[in-house]
Tab-separated table of C-alpha atoms and ligand atoms in Angstrom:
chain	number	residue	atom	x	y	z
A	902	UNK	CA	6.415	-67.000	57.497
A	903	UNK	CA	6.903	-68.007	54.047
A	904	UNK	CA	8.866	-65.211	51.663
A	905	UNK	CA	7.065	-63.849	48.859
A	906	UNK	CA	9.248	-64.986	46.120
A	907	UNK	CA	10.386	-61.697	44.233
A	908	UNK	CA	10.151	-62.101	40.540
A	909	UNK	CA	12.607	-60.243	37.993
A	910	UNK	CA	9.569	-58.614	36.557
A	911	UNK	CA	8.357	-57.052	39.710
A	912	UNK	CA	12.507	-56.177	40.476
A	913	UNK	CA	12.918	-54.727	37.328
A	914	UNK	CA	9.937	-52.317	37.534
A	915	UNK	CA	11.218	-50.400	40.635
A	916	UNK	CA	14.582	-50.673	38.961
A	917	UNK	CA	12.657	-48.924	35.717
A	918	UNK	CA	11.437	-46.060	38.435
A	919	UNK	CA	14.732	-45.775	40.025
A	920	UNK	CA	17.640	-45.565	37.258
A	921	UNK	CA	15.131	-44.500	34.084
A	922	UNK	CA	11.991	-43.031	33.370
A	923	UNK	CA	9.566	-45.059	35.367
A	924	UNK	CA	7.509	-45.718	31.977
A	925	UNK	CA	8.449	-49.423	31.610
A	926	UNK	CA	10.967	-48.900	28.594
A	927	UNK	CA	13.904	-50.027	30.858
A	928	UNK	CA	12.002	-53.149	32.003
A	929	UNK	CA	11.203	-53.780	28.419
A	930	UNK	CA	14.736	-53.849	27.268
A	931	UNK	CA	15.841	-56.065	30.381
A	932	UNK	CA	12.733	-58.570	29.949
A	933	UNK	CA	14.118	-58.456	25.962
A	934	UNK	CA	17.400	-59.647	26.763
A	935	UNK	CA	16.233	-62.132	29.184
A	936	UNK	CA	13.842	-63.555	26.537
A	937	UNK	CA	16.473	-63.594	24.171
A	938	UNK	CA	18.858	-65.493	26.839
A	939	UNK	CA	16.052	-68.114	27.276
A	940	UNK	CA	15.572	-69.028	23.533
A	941	UNK	CA	19.437	-69.450	23.540
A	942	UNK	CA	19.319	-71.826	26.789
A	943	UNK	CA	16.575	-73.906	24.874
A	944	UNK	CA	18.958	-73.981	21.625
A	945	UNK	CA	21.963	-74.672	24.179
A	946	UNK	CA	20.140	-77.714	25.469
A	947	UNK	CA	18.707	-78.940	22.289
A	948	UNK	CA	22.111	-78.417	20.204
A	949	UNK	CA	23.079	-81.817	19.743
A	950	UNK	CA	19.673	-82.855	18.719
A	951	UNK	CA	19.227	-79.637	16.374
A	952	UNK	CA	21.496	-78.369	13.177
A	953	UNK	CA	22.800	-75.843	15.476
A	954	UNK	CA	26.089	-77.421	16.454
A	955	UNK	CA	29.567	-76.801	14.683
A	956	UNK	CA	31.097	-74.185	13.084
A	957	UNK	CA	29.361	-71.815	10.656
A	958	UNK	CA	30.872	-70.548	7.437
A	959	UNK	CA	31.166	-66.953	8.200
A	960	UNK	CA	33.704	-65.003	10.721
A	961	UNK	CA	33.269	-62.054	13.110
A	962	UNK	CA	34.601	-58.569	13.046
A	963	UNK	CA	37.901	-59.836	14.598
A	964	UNK	CA	38.359	-62.717	12.062
A	965	UNK	CA	37.236	-65.651	14.631
A	966	UNK	CA	35.271	-68.108	12.935
A	967	UNK	CA	31.801	-68.164	13.871
A	968	UNK	CA	29.703	-71.146	15.935
A	969	UNK	CA	26.354	-71.530	14.311
A	970	UNK	CA	25.136	-71.039	18.123
A	971	UNK	CA	26.997	-67.402	17.876
A	972	UNK	CA	24.910	-66.428	15.246
A	973	UNK	CA	21.730	-67.699	16.258
A	974	UNK	CA	22.257	-66.254	19.506
A	975	UNK	CA	23.207	-62.795	18.037
A	976	UNK	CA	20.211	-63.248	15.882
A	977	UNK	CA	17.640	-63.528	18.807
A	978	UNK	CA	19.190	-60.849	20.374
A	979	UNK	CA	18.937	-58.755	17.476
A	980	UNK	CA	15.757	-59.893	16.632
A	981	UNK	CA	13.914	-59.181	20.188
A	982	UNK	CA	15.737	-56.035	20.711
A	983	UNK	CA	15.104	-54.428	17.440
A	984	UNK	CA	11.075	-55.109	17.850
A	985	UNK	CA	11.377	-52.394	20.993
A	986	UNK	CA	10.344	-49.201	20.561
A	987	UNK	CA	12.880	-48.108	23.538
A	988	UNK	CA	15.478	-49.295	21.781
A	989	UNK	CA	17.904	-46.634	20.043
A	990	UNK	CA	21.039	-48.774	19.208
A	991	UNK	CA	22.479	-52.014	19.519
A	992	UNK	CA	26.122	-53.601	19.036
A	993	UNK	CA	27.291	-57.111	19.117
A	994	UNK	CA	30.821	-58.830	19.417
A	995	UNK	CA	29.149	-60.675	16.474
A	996	UNK	CA	28.571	-57.791	14.440
A	997	UNK	CA	30.551	-55.617	12.015
A	998	UNK	CA	28.489	-52.621	12.780
A	999	UNK	CA	26.034	-50.631	15.280
A	1000	UNK	CA	22.362	-51.345	14.423
A	1001	UNK	CA	20.153	-48.405	15.035
A	1002	UNK	CA	16.814	-49.565	16.007
A	1003	UNK	CA	14.567	-46.470	16.669
A	1004	UNK	CA	16.154	-43.010	16.142
A	1005	UNK	CA	13.066	-41.574	16.954
A	1006	UNK	CA	11.836	-43.037	20.409
A	1007	UNK	CA	14.578	-44.967	21.546
A	1008	UNK	CA	15.986	-44.343	24.870
A	1009	UNK	CA	18.706	-46.972	25.304
A	1010	UNK	CA	21.789	-48.644	23.730
A	1011	UNK	CA	22.665	-52.289	24.349
A	1012	UNK	CA	26.177	-53.911	23.997
A	1013	UNK	CA	26.237	-58.047	24.191
A	1014	UNK	CA	28.575	-60.557	23.741
A	1015	UNK	CA	25.587	-63.154	22.921
A	1016	UNK	CA	27.678	-66.434	23.806
A	1017	UNK	CA	30.918	-65.891	25.652
A	1018	UNK	CA	32.894	-68.836	25.462
A	1019	UNK	CA	31.724	-70.636	22.525
A	1020	UNK	CA	34.993	-72.295	21.695
A	1021	UNK	CA	33.686	-74.918	24.716
A	1022	UNK	CA	30.156	-75.509	23.130
A	1023	UNK	CA	31.213	-79.188	22.128
A	1024	UNK	CA	32.378	-79.970	25.737
A	1025	UNK	CA	28.716	-78.080	27.199
A	1026	UNK	CA	31.092	-75.818	29.636
A	1027	UNK	CA	28.799	-73.264	31.713
A	1028	UNK	CA	28.555	-70.308	29.398
A	1029	UNK	CA	27.229	-66.772	29.366
A	1030	UNK	CA	25.322	-64.276	27.675
A	1031	UNK	CA	27.085	-60.903	28.384
A	1032	UNK	CA	25.143	-57.355	28.359
A	1033	UNK	CA	25.270	-53.624	29.141
A	1034	UNK	CA	22.849	-51.061	28.623
A	1035	UNK	CA	23.802	-47.405	28.359
A	1036	UNK	CA	21.438	-44.209	27.866
A	1037	UNK	CA	20.978	-43.930	24.021
A	1038	UNK	CA	24.438	-43.244	22.768
A	1039	UNK	CA	25.505	-42.294	19.012
A	1040	UNK	CA	29.051	-43.356	19.806
A	1041	UNK	CA	30.303	-46.862	20.398
A	1042	UNK	CA	33.550	-46.571	22.195
A	1043	UNK	CA	31.730	-45.667	25.758
A	1044	UNK	CA	33.708	-46.426	29.051
A	1045	UNK	CA	32.135	-49.256	31.502
A	1046	UNK	CA	31.016	-46.276	34.349
A	1047	UNK	CA	28.749	-44.945	31.757
A	1048	UNK	CA	26.801	-48.584	31.766
A	1049	UNK	CA	23.281	-47.856	33.543
A	1050	UNK	CA	22.760	-51.469	34.006
A	1051	UNK	CA	24.826	-54.730	33.224
A	1052	UNK	CA	25.604	-58.165	33.436
A	1053	UNK	CA	25.392	-61.580	32.445
A	1054	UNK	CA	22.911	-64.549	32.038
A	1055	UNK	CA	24.611	-67.691	33.232
A	1056	UNK	CA	23.677	-71.154	31.421
A	1057	UNK	CA	25.057	-74.045	34.177
A	1058	UNK	CA	22.761	-76.436	35.883
A	1059	UNK	CA	20.675	-73.624	36.947
A	1060	UNK	CA	19.894	-70.722	34.238
A	1061	UNK	CA	20.992	-67.357	36.539
A	1062	UNK	CA	20.323	-63.926	35.811
A	1063	UNK	CA	23.286	-61.916	37.311
A	1064	UNK	CA	22.244	-58.451	37.069
A	1065	UNK	CA	23.757	-54.673	38.473
A	1066	UNK	CA	22.979	-51.424	37.560
A	1067	UNK	CA	23.584	-47.492	38.845
A	1068	UNK	CA	22.162	-48.624	42.500
A	1069	UNK	CA	25.184	-50.325	42.974
A	1070	UNK	CA	24.172	-53.714	44.121
A	1071	UNK	CA	24.188	-57.437	42.724
A	1072	UNK	CA	21.396	-59.396	42.238
A	1073	UNK	CA	21.153	-62.629	41.198
A	1074	UNK	CA	17.744	-64.557	39.949
A	1075	UNK	CA	17.367	-68.024	39.347
A	1076	UNK	CA	14.717	-69.350	36.771
A	1077	UNK	CA	11.951	-71.266	38.000
A	1078	UNK	CA	11.577	-74.112	35.247
A	1079	UNK	CA	7.845	-74.664	36.501
A	1080	UNK	CA	6.881	-71.115	36.113
A	1081	UNK	CA	9.199	-69.822	33.339
A	1082	UNK	CA	9.773	-66.741	35.893
A	1083	UNK	CA	13.275	-65.434	37.495
A	1084	UNK	CA	13.170	-65.678	41.023
A	1085	UNK	CA	15.374	-63.637	43.215
A	1086	UNK	CA	17.791	-66.198	45.239
A	1087	UNK	CA	20.645	-63.874	46.107
A	1088	UNK	CA	19.787	-60.457	46.820
A	1089	UNK	CA	22.702	-57.850	47.118
A	1090	UNK	CA	25.514	-60.157	46.937
A	1091	UNK	CA	28.520	-59.887	48.243
A	1092	UNK	CA	32.160	-60.931	46.915
A	1093	UNK	CA	34.189	-62.645	49.963
A	1094	UNK	CA	37.119	-60.453	50.480
A	1095	UNK	CA	39.480	-63.372	50.555
A	1096	UNK	CA	39.745	-66.403	48.359
A	1097	UNK	CA	42.181	-68.794	48.021
A	1098	UNK	CA	41.281	-69.713	44.668
A	1099	UNK	CA	43.314	-68.252	41.727
A	1100	UNK	CA	42.003	-68.872	38.159
A	1101	UNK	CA	44.405	-68.051	34.969
A	1102	UNK	CA	45.346	-69.973	32.013
A	1103	UNK	CA	49.079	-71.123	33.444
A	1104	UNK	CA	49.347	-73.123	29.949
A	1105	UNK	CA	51.120	-69.615	29.126
A	1106	UNK	CA	53.118	-69.421	32.283
A	1107	UNK	CA	56.317	-69.511	30.228
A	1108	UNK	CA	54.902	-66.463	28.385
A	1109	UNK	CA	54.082	-64.405	31.347
A	1110	UNK	CA	56.299	-61.448	32.916
A	1111	UNK	CA	58.911	-63.017	35.738
A	1112	UNK	CA	57.395	-60.937	38.118
A	1113	UNK	CA	53.611	-62.520	37.392
A	1114	UNK	CA	55.527	-65.680	37.408
A	1115	UNK	CA	57.139	-65.134	40.857
A	1116	UNK	CA	53.611	-64.120	42.167
A	1117	UNK	CA	51.967	-67.726	40.784
A	1118	UNK	CA	54.547	-68.970	42.749
A	1119	UNK	CA	53.746	-67.653	46.180
A	1120	UNK	CA	50.380	-68.791	45.702
A	1121	UNK	CA	51.497	-71.955	45.142
A	1122	UNK	CA	53.472	-71.961	48.667
A	1123	UNK	CA	50.385	-70.503	50.336
A	1124	UNK	CA	48.156	-73.620	48.855
A	1125	UNK	CA	45.913	-71.920	46.732
A	1126	UNK	CA	43.342	-73.650	44.576
A	1127	UNK	CA	43.624	-73.413	40.795
A	1128	UNK	CA	40.251	-73.238	38.980
A	1129	UNK	CA	40.047	-72.585	35.422
A	1130	UNK	CA	37.289	-73.100	33.172
A	1131	UNK	CA	38.113	-71.016	30.058
A	1132	UNK	CA	34.753	-69.615	30.325
A	1133	UNK	CA	34.647	-65.893	31.441
A	1134	UNK	CA	30.963	-66.698	32.872
A	1135	UNK	CA	31.861	-69.684	34.574
A	1136	UNK	CA	35.344	-68.371	35.880
A	1137	UNK	CA	33.582	-65.025	37.187
A	1138	UNK	CA	30.655	-66.417	38.836
A	1139	UNK	CA	32.767	-68.956	40.548
A	1140	UNK	CA	34.607	-65.755	41.685
A	1141	UNK	CA	31.774	-64.052	42.644
A	1142	UNK	CA	30.300	-66.484	44.822
A	1143	UNK	CA	33.485	-68.104	46.948
A	1144	UNK	CA	36.101	-65.266	46.117
A	1145	UNK	CA	39.569	-65.781	44.938
A	1146	UNK	CA	41.094	-63.734	41.743
A	1147	UNK	CA	40.825	-64.135	37.988
A	1148	UNK	CA	43.339	-62.969	35.550
A	1149	UNK	CA	43.737	-62.887	32.269
A	1150	UNK	CA	47.052	-60.922	31.830
A	1151	UNK	CA	48.951	-59.899	29.202
A	1152	UNK	CA	52.438	-62.123	28.040
A	1153	UNK	CA	54.762	-62.020	25.442
A	1154	UNK	CA	52.453	-63.364	22.512
A	1155	UNK	CA	49.592	-61.375	23.764
A	1156	UNK	CA	50.994	-57.898	25.107
A	1157	UNK	CA	47.320	-56.640	26.078
A	1158	UNK	CA	45.675	-59.968	26.897
A	1159	UNK	CA	42.553	-61.388	25.213
A	1160	UNK	CA	39.381	-60.097	26.925
A	1161	UNK	CA	37.682	-57.290	24.868
A	1162	UNK	CA	37.187	-54.341	27.206
A	1163	UNK	CA	33.643	-53.455	25.504
A	1164	UNK	CA	31.944	-56.349	25.193
A	1165	UNK	CA	33.401	-58.875	27.831
A	1166	UNK	CA	35.344	-57.050	30.411
A	1167	UNK	CA	33.055	-53.999	31.161
A	1168	UNK	CA	29.639	-55.881	32.097
A	1169	UNK	CA	31.590	-58.231	34.494
A	1170	UNK	CA	34.008	-55.195	35.876
A	1171	UNK	CA	30.525	-53.670	36.669
A	1172	UNK	CA	29.238	-56.930	38.807
A	1173	UNK	CA	32.325	-57.459	40.707
A	1174	UNK	CA	33.234	-53.803	41.469
A	1175	UNK	CA	29.363	-53.519	42.764
A	1176	UNK	CA	29.830	-56.968	44.529
A	1177	UNK	CA	32.718	-55.164	46.595
A	1178	UNK	CA	35.250	-56.836	44.553
A	1179	UNK	CA	38.038	-55.160	42.586
A	1180	UNK	CA	38.647	-55.161	38.663
A	1181	UNK	CA	41.776	-53.475	37.538
A	1182	UNK	CA	43.831	-52.758	34.011
A	1183	UNK	CA	47.289	-51.754	35.444
A	1184	UNK	CA	46.446	-49.730	38.517
A	1185	UNK	CA	42.928	-48.496	36.220
A	1186	UNK	CA	39.639	-49.554	37.128
A	1187	UNK	CA	38.343	-50.563	33.293
A	1188	UNK	CA	35.255	-49.086	33.885
A	1189	UNK	CA	37.202	-45.560	33.715
A	1190	UNK	CA	38.919	-46.890	30.450
A	1191	UNK	CA	37.563	-44.940	27.269
A	1192	UNK	CA	37.953	-47.803	24.435
A	1193	UNK	CA	40.073	-46.851	21.374
A	1194	UNK	CA	38.436	-49.609	19.298
A	1195	UNK	CA	35.527	-52.183	19.518
A	1196	UNK	CA	38.066	-54.979	19.459
A	1197	UNK	CA	40.533	-53.324	22.454
A	1198	UNK	CA	41.869	-55.997	24.655
A	1199	UNK	CA	42.909	-55.383	28.041
A	1200	UNK	CA	44.950	-57.548	30.212
A	1201	UNK	CA	42.354	-57.688	33.584
A	1202	UNK	CA	42.674	-58.710	37.076
A	1203	UNK	CA	39.563	-58.936	39.146
A	1204	UNK	CA	38.377	-60.716	42.167
A	1205	UNK	CA	38.380	-60.492	45.785
A	1206	UNK	CA	39.368	-56.931	46.933
A	1207	UNK	CA	41.832	-58.335	49.480
A	1208	UNK	CA	43.016	-60.725	47.105
A	1209	UNK	CA	43.454	-58.194	44.018
A	1210	UNK	CA	45.232	-55.505	46.440
A	1211	UNK	CA	48.000	-58.175	47.387
A	1212	UNK	CA	48.571	-58.449	43.192
A	1213	UNK	CA	48.855	-55.031	42.782
A	1214	UNK	CA	51.034	-54.670	45.771
A	1215	UNK	CA	53.447	-57.168	44.350
A	1216	UNK	CA	53.260	-56.407	40.880
A	1217	UNK	CA	52.877	-52.590	40.549
B	1447	P6P	P1	42.150	-69.285	26.797
B	1447	P6P	C1	36.176	-67.335	25.730
B	1447	P6P	O1	36.902	-67.595	24.574
B	1447	P6P	C2	36.847	-66.320	26.402
B	1447	P6P	O2	36.683	-65.490	25.584
B	1447	P6P	C3	36.520	-66.326	28.036
B	1447	P6P	O3	35.303	-66.225	27.945
B	1447	P6P	C4	37.490	-66.772	28.508
B	1447	P6P	O4	37.968	-66.328	29.774
B	1447	P6P	C5	38.855	-66.901	27.805
B	1447	P6P	O5	38.679	-66.478	26.310
B	1447	P6P	C6	39.675	-68.103	27.741
B	1447	P6P	O6	41.003	-68.062	26.768
B	1447	P6P	O7	42.958	-68.520	26.054
B	1447	P6P	O8	42.148	-69.731	28.331
B	1447	P6P	O9	41.272	-70.282	26.236
């Protein structure tokens, strides 16, 4: 019997009833994020033929030079979400301040990293748009455990919407280019509890602690594979699908690592934990950390449950 294909629209209808108000406002927020990501995907595909490649003449709040596509992507998300009566406020890795959209009716606060890994744009490596949805909040320094829903759009040889919510399951929807609909292709995906793949920027190994160097040596002695893309969405997606361990640790130059708690770690940590993996900052679950600033970086390890447990036993 041919299984009826479940579309993201239908799926989010039910989520709206189960974790939100059932009035369609939550669904409106999610579908506007999806619509924005489709516009971003189109621009990524055509970037070499448009004027949107290369660097802009501006920097973000962290002093990083913005790519033109960072700005394009941010603009699409801001425009589409700002037209929703359901959105109370938005915050982005690419913006200096929180935008209040609809203080009267808005019910949801949305954080996003419009294009994570944009330093890889010229080489057309797989990238992602990361997002978190909270019930409306005036604060921005929100712990990840308050996320109603989170995930990422993954721009690779397929376009996949990786989504999780308070219900605690991870579902992946793949874009059917012929219909323009996202179709449920991986229901309640579970991360393998073991995976002989480790993912870390070993170019920084001389800056790592001795204990971390010993841990990496141990993995090599057990012929673990090294896979490191340098685009978090790609490294996380592979870890989600195949298992393994991803690390962006502290080192002598970056005592807090590189990844931002608010815009990068929180959405992927919710995905990893809800898929049966583990995410840790030291021995803490990053989702339990209340950020001290929007730019707070945290040294993070995440991946297969048994792999992270072994890492913690060796390191802590
Ligand atoms: P490095 C991309 O710039 C990013 O923020 C993440 O997507 C990625 O995991 C990390 O930085 C890569 O950093 O220092 O290895 O280039």
